[in-house]
Amino acid sequence: MTANDALGDAGPTVPSGWLSALASARSQEPRDRDAAEFVEAALAAAPEDPVPASGPLPGTAGFAVALAPFAELAGRRLLAELDPGVGRSAELDGLIREFTATTAAALGGLAARALVLELQVARVGGRLAGATPQARFRDFVAGTGTRDGLVRLFTEYPLLARLAGRGCVNAVAAMAELLNRYAQDRAELIARLLAGRDPGPLAAVDRAAGDTHRRGRRVAVLRFADGSRVVYKPRSLAADRHFGELVDWCNARAATPELRTPALLIRPDHGWSELIEARPCSSRAELDRFYLRQGVLLALAHVLDLTDLHHENLIACADHPVLVDLETLFHPPLPEDPAADDPAGRALDASVQRIGLLPQLVLGDEDALDLSGLGGGADRRSPVETACWEAAGTDTMRLVRRPGTVRAGANRPRLAGTEAEPAAHTEALVTGFRAGYRLLLAHRRELAGLLRRFADDEVRVVTRATQVYVTVLAEATHPDVLREPGDREELLRLLGTEAVDDQGWPGLLDHEVAELWDGDVPVFTARPGRTDLWSGTGTRIPGALQRPGLARVASRLAVMDEADLAWQEGIIRRALACRTAAPAHPAARPGPRPAGPRARTAGPAAPGQLLAAARELGDLLVQQAHRDRDRANWLGVELLGERYRRLAPCGADLGHGYPGVALFLAQLAALTGADRYAGTARAALRPLPRLLDRLAALPDEDLGVVGSGGFTGLGGILYALTRVSSVLDDAGLRALVEPAAALTVRAAGAERPTGVLDGTAGG
C-alpha cells in the first residue's frame, strides 16, 4: 500500500519528495521498512477533519494530541503483539491506554521544535483562527492532527516521519517484550520477589525510570493491584547475582556489618528485582550503622572497579544502604588523553573518588550541585541549562534555555524527618571502609577465586557522559536537521569533534551515531574476562579495552596494603570536608591578649625557627607530590566562586595552584641550597610552556575569561615565572616570562574584573 493509497481519494496528493524518502527508508534494513509502513498506516488512520483538543495543554501536550494517530496505532499494534497470558494477568485496557499516552508524549517531544516553527509561520501568516493565544494554538494543533496536516508536516520534515515511525515500532516491540516476559515469569516472580502472595493483576508499568537503550528498551517499575511493585531490567542480571554472592561471603565474616542486596529473579537476557523502599532511621545509632555499611560498600566498590554510584543508584532503607544498579562493575579507566600528563589527576582517578559515591560537583555557570551517592538531597535547581518551553499552549510558544530541576533521590538516610549530613558521619564511614578494606586484604586469595565468577557476565562501559548523548539527541530534533539525512548525520557526528566538551572513547563514533538514529542513549557492554566491547545493537568490537577487567582488579588486589589504605582514607576525609557550609573567608576576629609573664617575654619567632618550619613544610610537599613524566603536582581543595569546595589536582593559578607551591619551594631552595626543593619546583612548572601555547591560540574574548588576576589569572602565572626563574637562575623558565607578560596584557584588555584577586589590579 502506498501513501496515496493509504490516504484514499479524499486525501491530498503526497509530494514525490516525501514519497521518495519513504521509499528510501524501505530500501534499507527491515526495521526501516517497518517504520515506513507504520507511517503510512498511521496516516491512513488519521482523521480527515480537525478534532478540537480539550483540557489543559502544558509543555508539549498539545503536540502529543496532534500526533495521536501514531500513538493510537502503536497501542493497537501492541495489543496484537501480546501473548494470551498477558490479558489474564493484567488490567489490559488500562495498560494500553497508559502506553498510548506515554508514546504520544514522546512523539510530541520529538516533533516539538518543528511544530513550534510551523506554529510561528502560521501565526505570522494569519492562518490561525481564534480570539486568544490559547484558542489559536488549539486551532493549529487540531489542524495539524488531521491526515492533511500530518502529510504537510512530513512533507516539510521527511526525517521526522522516519523517526516517529521508528520510535513507535521500537516502543511497541519493547513493551510487548516486557509484558510477554512478565506473563511467562509471573508465577516465579510472585514466589521469589513477593513472598508467594498474589498481588492481583498488573495495574501499571512506569517506564520513566531510565534512558532508552537497544531500540527503545528501558528499566520499568511494575505496579500491581494491591500496590506492591517489582523492577524489570531488560538485560542480564548475572553480575548482580554474583555481587550478591560476594556480599553473602562478606556477611559470613564477623569483621564487617551485614550488608543487604535486592532479591532477584534472573533470566538469560532479562531479570526482575525486588523494589527497595526508602525508609527512615529510628535513632542516631542507626544512622551510624548506615554509614558504617556504606563504608564497607565503598571498599567493595573500590576493589571491583564499580563506578557511577550517583544518588539515583542507591536507596537508604533504614540503616541499610542498598545498591540498586551494578551495571558498571569492572569498569575500565577512561582512555588517557595524550595532552593530559597530570600525575595528581591520574592518582585521583585511580582512587575511591572515581566511584561516584563521594561528593562530586556538577558545575554550571552560576551554581554547582553534588549528585554523588552521598550527596543528592532535596529537589535542586540544576546548574546546567536545558531547553524548555515558554508560553506553552499558546500561539507565541517558544523554546528557551533555563536551569532545570534535579529531583531528590532516596539515597540519604533520614532521622526525624531530616536528611543526614554525610560529613557529620565521616568517622563511621571511614571505620566501615577500613573494616571492609582489611577484610578483602586478609582474604585476597579466596576473593580472587570468587571474582572469577564474573568473567562472562555482561557489564556496562560508560564511554561518554549520558548527558552529552541526551543533549545531542535533543539538538537533533531541530527543524534544520529534519529535512535531509546528511544534515542530521553531520550534527550527530559532532560527538567526534572538539565541539563536544567530552573526551569520549576512540573508535566508537559509528556505533554511537547508529544508536542515536534510533533515539537511544548509546550503550556499550563488556565481559570482565575479555577485552572486547559490544554495542547496543549487538555488534562485537574486538580488543577495544587495553586489559580485561578481571586482570585490572587482580592487579589492584595484589598491591593493596596499609599504606594504600591510609591514602584512600585521606581521600575520603578530604572529599567529605569539601561539603562544609562554613564561609571560605570568615571575618577576622582579634585574638586574646597574652597574660602573665609570657606576655612580657613573647616576641617574634627567630629566623632559624621560621626556616625550620618552612623546611618541614617543604619536605612534606616534596613527599606528597605525585610524580610522573618529569612532572609533579598535588591534590588540593579548590575553592569555586567563594562558595563551593572541590577535591581536585592543583590548577595553574597562583592562589590555589601549582605555581604558588613552586614559588614557595623555589624560595626555600634559594635559602637552603637543597636540590630536592628546586627540582620539585621545576617539575611543578613543567606544564606551563604548553599551557601558554594553548592560551595564546585563544581569541581575546576567551582569554579575558582567564583574566590577568594576581591570584587566579595570568598575572599570578607571570609573577611565579618571574620570581622562580630569578631565584633558581633557570633560563628555560626565564624564556617564558615575555610570552606570559604578553598574554597578561591581552587578558587585561579583554576582561571586566578590576580586583587584585581576579582582575587587572592583580595583573
Coordinates of C-alpha atoms in Angstrom, one line a residue, residues 117-455:
L117 CA 8.4 26.7 14.0
E118 CA 5.3 25.8 11.9
L119 CA 3.1 27.4 14.6
Q120 CA 5.0 30.7 14.2
V121 CA 4.9 30.5 10.4
A122 CA 1.1 30.0 10.6
R123 CA 0.7 32.8 13.2
V124 CA 2.7 35.3 11.2
G125 CA 0.8 34.3 8.0
G126 CA -2.5 34.9 9.8
R127 CA -3.7 31.3 9.2
L128 CA -4.8 30.6 12.8
A129 CA -8.4 31.1 14.0
G130 CA -9.3 32.1 17.5
A131 CA -9.7 35.2 19.7
T132 CA -7.0 34.3 22.2
P133 CA -3.5 32.9 22.0
Q134 CA -4.7 29.6 23.6
A135 CA -7.5 29.3 21.0
R136 CA -5.2 29.9 18.1
F137 CA -2.8 27.3 19.5
R138 CA -5.7 24.7 19.7
D139 CA -6.7 25.6 16.1
F140 CA -3.1 24.8 15.0
V141 CA -3.0 21.5 16.9
A142 CA -6.4 20.4 15.6
G143 CA -5.4 21.2 12.0
T144 CA -2.0 19.5 12.3
G145 CA -3.5 16.3 13.7
T146 CA -5.6 15.7 10.5
R147 CA -4.4 13.5 7.7
D148 CA -3.8 16.6 5.5
G149 CA -2.0 18.4 8.3
L150 CA 0.4 15.5 9.1
V151 CA 1.2 15.0 5.4
R152 CA 2.1 18.7 5.2
L153 CA 4.2 18.3 8.3
F154 CA 6.1 15.3 7.0
T155 CA 6.5 16.7 3.5
E156 CA 8.4 19.6 5.1
Y157 CA 10.3 17.4 7.5
P158 CA 10.6 13.9 6.0
L159 CA 13.1 12.7 8.6
L160 CA 10.5 13.4 11.3
A161 CA 8.2 10.8 9.7
R162 CA 11.0 8.3 9.7
L163 CA 12.0 9.0 13.3
A164 CA 8.4 8.9 14.5
G165 CA 7.7 5.6 12.7
R166 CA 10.9 4.0 14.0
G167 CA 10.2 5.3 17.5
C168 CA 6.7 3.7 17.5
V169 CA 7.9 0.4 16.1
N170 CA 10.6 0.2 18.8
A171 CA 8.3 1.2 21.6
V172 CA 5.7 -1.5 20.6
A173 CA 8.4 -4.2 20.3
A174 CA 10.0 -3.2 23.7
M175 CA 6.7 -3.0 25.6
A176 CA 5.4 -6.3 24.0
E177 CA 8.6 -8.0 25.0
L178 CA 8.2 -6.7 28.6
L179 CA 4.6 -7.8 29.0
N180 CA 5.1 -11.2 27.4
R181 CA 8.1 -11.8 29.6
Y182 CA 6.0 -10.8 32.6
A183 CA 3.3 -13.3 31.7
Q184 CA 5.8 -16.1 31.3
D185 CA 7.6 -15.2 34.6
R186 CA 4.7 -14.2 36.7
A187 CA 4.4 -17.3 38.9
E188 CA 8.0 -17.5 39.8
L189 CA 8.2 -13.7 40.2
I190 CA 5.4 -13.8 42.8
A191 CA 7.2 -16.7 44.6
R192 CA 10.7 -15.1 44.6
L193 CA 10.0 -11.4 45.0
L194 CA 6.6 -11.1 46.6
A195 CA 6.8 -13.9 49.2
G196 CA 4.3 -16.0 47.4
R197 CA 1.5 -13.5 47.9
D198 CA -0.7 -13.0 44.9
P199 CA -0.7 -9.2 44.3
G200 CA -3.6 -9.2 41.9
P201 CA -3.4 -8.2 38.2
L202 CA -0.7 -5.9 36.8
A203 CA -2.1 -2.4 37.0
A204 CA 0.6 0.0 35.7
V205 CA 4.0 0.0 34.1
D206 CA 6.2 3.0 34.8
R207 CA 8.8 3.2 32.0
A208 CA 10.3 6.6 33.1
A209 CA 12.9 5.0 35.4
G210 CA 15.8 5.4 33.0
D211 CA 17.1 6.1 29.5
T212 CA 16.2 4.1 26.4
H213 CA 18.8 1.6 25.1
R214 CA 18.8 -1.1 22.5
R215 CA 15.9 0.1 20.3
G216 CA 13.5 1.5 22.9
R217 CA 14.2 -0.8 25.9
R218 CA 14.4 0.6 29.3
V219 CA 14.1 -0.2 33.0
A220 CA 10.5 -0.3 34.2
V221 CA 8.6 -0.5 37.5
L222 CA 5.6 -2.7 37.5
R223 CA 2.8 -2.0 40.0
F224 CA 0.1 -4.5 40.9
A225 CA -3.5 -4.0 42.1
D226 CA -2.5 -4.4 45.8
G227 CA 0.1 -1.7 45.4
S228 CA 3.2 -3.9 45.5
R229 CA 5.9 -3.3 42.9
V230 CA 8.8 -5.0 41.2
V231 CA 11.5 -3.8 38.9
Y232 CA 12.1 -5.1 35.3
K233 CA 15.5 -4.8 33.7
P234 CA 15.9 -5.7 30.0
R235 CA 19.4 -7.1 30.5
S236 CA 21.3 -9.9 32.1
L237 CA 21.5 -9.7 35.9
A238 CA 24.2 -12.3 36.2
A239 CA 26.7 -9.7 37.6
D240 CA 24.1 -8.6 40.2
R241 CA 23.7 -12.3 41.3
H242 CA 27.5 -12.7 41.6
F243 CA 27.7 -9.4 43.6
G244 CA 25.1 -10.7 45.9
E245 CA 27.1 -13.9 46.4
L246 CA 30.1 -11.8 47.2
V247 CA 28.1 -9.8 49.8
D248 CA 27.0 -13.1 51.3
W249 CA 30.6 -14.1 51.6
C250 CA 31.4 -10.8 53.4
N251 CA 28.4 -11.2 55.7
A252 CA 29.6 -14.6 56.7
R253 CA 32.6 -13.0 58.3
A254 CA 32.2 -11.0 61.5
A255 CA 34.7 -8.3 60.5
T256 CA 32.1 -6.1 58.9
P257 CA 28.4 -5.2 59.5
E258 CA 25.9 -7.2 57.4
L259 CA 25.0 -5.8 54.0
R260 CA 21.8 -6.2 52.0
T261 CA 21.2 -6.7 48.3
P262 CA 17.8 -6.8 46.5
A263 CA 16.2 -10.2 45.8
L264 CA 16.4 -11.2 42.1
L265 CA 14.7 -13.4 39.5
I266 CA 17.2 -14.0 36.7
R267 CA 16.6 -15.0 33.1
P268 CA 19.3 -15.3 30.4
D269 CA 18.5 -11.9 28.8
H270 CA 16.5 -10.1 31.4
G271 CA 15.6 -10.1 35.0
W272 CA 13.4 -8.9 37.8
S273 CA 14.4 -7.2 41.1
E274 CA 12.9 -6.5 44.4
L275 CA 11.9 -2.9 44.7
I276 CA 13.7 -1.4 47.7
E277 CA 11.6 1.1 49.5
A278 CA 13.3 4.1 51.2
R279 CA 12.7 4.1 55.0
P280 CA 13.9 6.5 57.7
C281 CA 16.3 5.6 60.5
S282 CA 14.8 5.4 64.0
S283 CA 17.9 6.5 66.0
R284 CA 21.3 8.1 65.8
A285 CA 22.8 4.6 66.2
E286 CA 21.0 3.5 63.1
L287 CA 22.5 6.5 61.2
D288 CA 26.0 5.5 62.2
R289 CA 25.3 1.9 61.2
F290 CA 24.1 3.1 57.8
Y291 CA 27.4 5.0 57.2
L292 CA 29.4 2.0 58.6
R293 CA 27.8 -0.2 56.0
Q294 CA 28.3 2.5 53.3
G295 CA 32.0 2.4 54.1
V296 CA 32.1 -1.3 53.6
L297 CA 30.3 -0.9 50.3
L298 CA 32.8 1.8 49.3
A299 CA 35.6 -0.7 49.9
L300 CA 33.9 -3.4 47.8
A301 CA 33.2 -0.9 45.0
H302 CA 36.8 0.3 45.1
V303 CA 38.2 -3.2 44.7
L304 CA 35.6 -4.2 42.0
D305 CA 36.1 -1.0 39.9
L306 CA 32.5 -0.1 40.3
T307 CA 31.7 3.4 39.1
D308 CA 28.6 5.6 38.5
L309 CA 27.3 5.3 42.1
H310 CA 25.4 8.6 41.9
H311 CA 22.4 9.5 44.0
E312 CA 19.8 7.6 41.9
N313 CA 21.7 4.2 42.2
L314 CA 21.5 3.8 46.0
I315 CA 18.5 3.6 48.3
A316 CA 18.6 4.4 52.1
C317 CA 16.4 1.7 53.6
A318 CA 16.6 2.5 57.3
D319 CA 20.2 1.6 58.4
H320 CA 21.0 -0.2 55.1
P321 CA 22.4 1.5 52.0
V322 CA 21.3 -0.7 49.1
L323 CA 22.9 -0.5 45.7
V324 CA 20.2 -0.9 43.0
D325 CA 22.3 -0.5 39.9
L326 CA 25.5 -2.5 39.4
E327 CA 25.9 -2.2 35.7
T328 CA 29.4 -0.7 35.8
L329 CA 31.3 -3.3 37.7
F330 CA 34.9 -3.9 36.5
H331 CA 34.7 -0.5 34.7
P332 CA 37.9 0.4 32.8
P333 CA 39.6 3.7 33.3
L334 CA 38.9 6.4 30.7
P335 CA 41.3 6.4 27.7
E336 CA 44.2 8.6 28.6
D337 CA 44.2 11.9 26.8
P338 CA 47.7 12.4 25.2
A339 CA 47.6 16.0 26.3
A340 CA 46.8 15.1 29.9
D341 CA 50.0 14.4 31.9
D342 CA 48.9 15.4 35.4
P343 CA 50.1 12.7 37.8
A344 CA 47.8 14.1 40.6
G345 CA 44.8 13.8 38.3
R346 CA 45.7 10.2 37.5
A347 CA 46.1 9.4 41.1
L348 CA 42.7 10.8 41.9
D349 CA 41.1 8.9 39.0
A350 CA 42.6 5.6 40.4
S351 CA 41.3 6.3 44.0
V352 CA 38.0 5.8 45.7
Q353 CA 36.9 9.2 44.3
R354 CA 36.3 7.7 40.8
I355 CA 33.4 5.5 42.2
G356 CA 31.0 8.4 42.3
L357 CA 29.9 7.8 45.9
L358 CA 32.0 10.5 47.5
P359 CA 31.0 14.2 47.0
Q360 CA 31.5 15.4 43.4
L361 CA 30.2 18.7 42.0
V362 CA 28.4 19.2 38.7
L363 CA 29.4 22.7 37.7
G364 CA 27.4 25.3 35.9
D365 CA 28.0 29.0 35.1
E366 CA 26.5 30.2 38.4
D367 CA 25.8 27.2 40.5
A368 CA 27.0 23.7 41.4
L369 CA 25.4 20.5 42.6
D370 CA 26.5 17.4 44.3
L371 CA 24.9 14.4 42.7
S372 CA 27.0 11.7 44.3
G373 CA 25.8 8.7 46.2
L374 CA 26.5 10.5 49.4
G375 CA 25.0 13.8 48.1
G376 CA 21.7 14.3 46.3
G377 CA 19.2 15.6 48.8
A378 CA 16.2 17.9 48.2
D379 CA 15.0 19.0 44.8
R380 CA 17.5 21.5 43.5
R381 CA 17.9 23.7 40.5
S382 CA 20.3 22.2 38.0
P383 CA 23.4 24.2 37.3
V384 CA 23.1 23.1 33.6
E385 CA 20.7 24.9 31.4
T386 CA 18.3 22.8 29.3
A387 CA 15.8 23.5 26.6
C388 CA 12.3 24.2 27.8
W389 CA 9.1 25.9 26.6
E390 CA 7.8 29.3 27.4
A391 CA 4.2 30.3 26.7
A392 CA 3.3 26.7 26.1
G393 CA -0.2 26.1 24.9
T394 CA -0.4 29.5 23.1
D395 CA 0.5 30.7 19.6
T396 CA 3.5 32.5 21.0
M397 CA 5.1 29.3 22.3
R398 CA 8.9 29.4 22.0
L399 CA 12.0 27.5 23.1
V400 CA 14.1 29.0 25.9
R401 CA 17.1 27.7 27.9
R402 CA 16.8 27.7 31.6
P403 CA 18.2 25.6 34.5
G404 CA 16.1 22.5 35.0
T405 CA 15.3 20.8 38.3
V406 CA 17.2 17.8 39.7
R407 CA 14.8 15.6 41.7
A408 CA 15.8 14.4 45.1
G409 CA 17.0 10.8 45.3
A410 CA 16.3 8.3 48.1
N411 CA 19.9 7.8 48.9
R412 CA 20.3 9.9 52.0
P413 CA 19.2 8.4 55.3
R414 CA 16.6 10.4 57.3
L415 CA 16.0 10.7 61.1
A416 CA 13.0 12.6 62.5
G417 CA 12.2 13.9 59.0
T418 CA 15.7 15.4 58.4
E419 CA 18.2 14.1 56.0
A420 CA 21.5 13.2 57.5
E421 CA 24.6 15.2 56.6
P422 CA 27.2 12.7 55.5
A423 CA 30.2 14.8 56.6
A424 CA 28.8 14.5 60.2
H425 CA 29.3 10.8 59.9
T426 CA 32.8 10.8 58.5
E427 CA 34.3 8.6 61.2
A428 CA 31.6 5.9 60.8
L429 CA 32.2 5.9 57.0
V430 CA 35.9 5.7 57.4
T431 CA 35.7 3.0 60.0
G432 CA 33.4 0.9 57.7
F433 CA 35.8 1.4 54.8
R434 CA 38.8 0.4 56.9
A435 CA 37.0 -2.8 58.1
G436 CA 35.9 -3.7 54.5
Y437 CA 39.3 -3.0 53.1
R438 CA 41.1 -5.1 55.7
L439 CA 38.6 -7.9 55.2
L440 CA 39.3 -8.0 51.5
L441 CA 43.0 -7.7 52.1
A442 CA 43.1 -10.6 54.6
H443 CA 41.2 -12.9 52.3
R444 CA 42.5 -11.7 48.9
R445 CA 43.4 -15.2 47.6
E446 CA 39.9 -16.5 48.3
L447 CA 38.4 -13.3 46.9
A448 CA 40.3 -13.7 43.7
G449 CA 38.6 -17.1 43.2
L450 CA 35.2 -15.6 43.9
L451 CA 35.8 -12.8 41.3
R452 CA 36.4 -15.3 38.5
R453 CA 32.6 -16.0 38.6
F454 CA 32.1 -12.6 37.0
A455 CA 34.3 -13.5 33.9

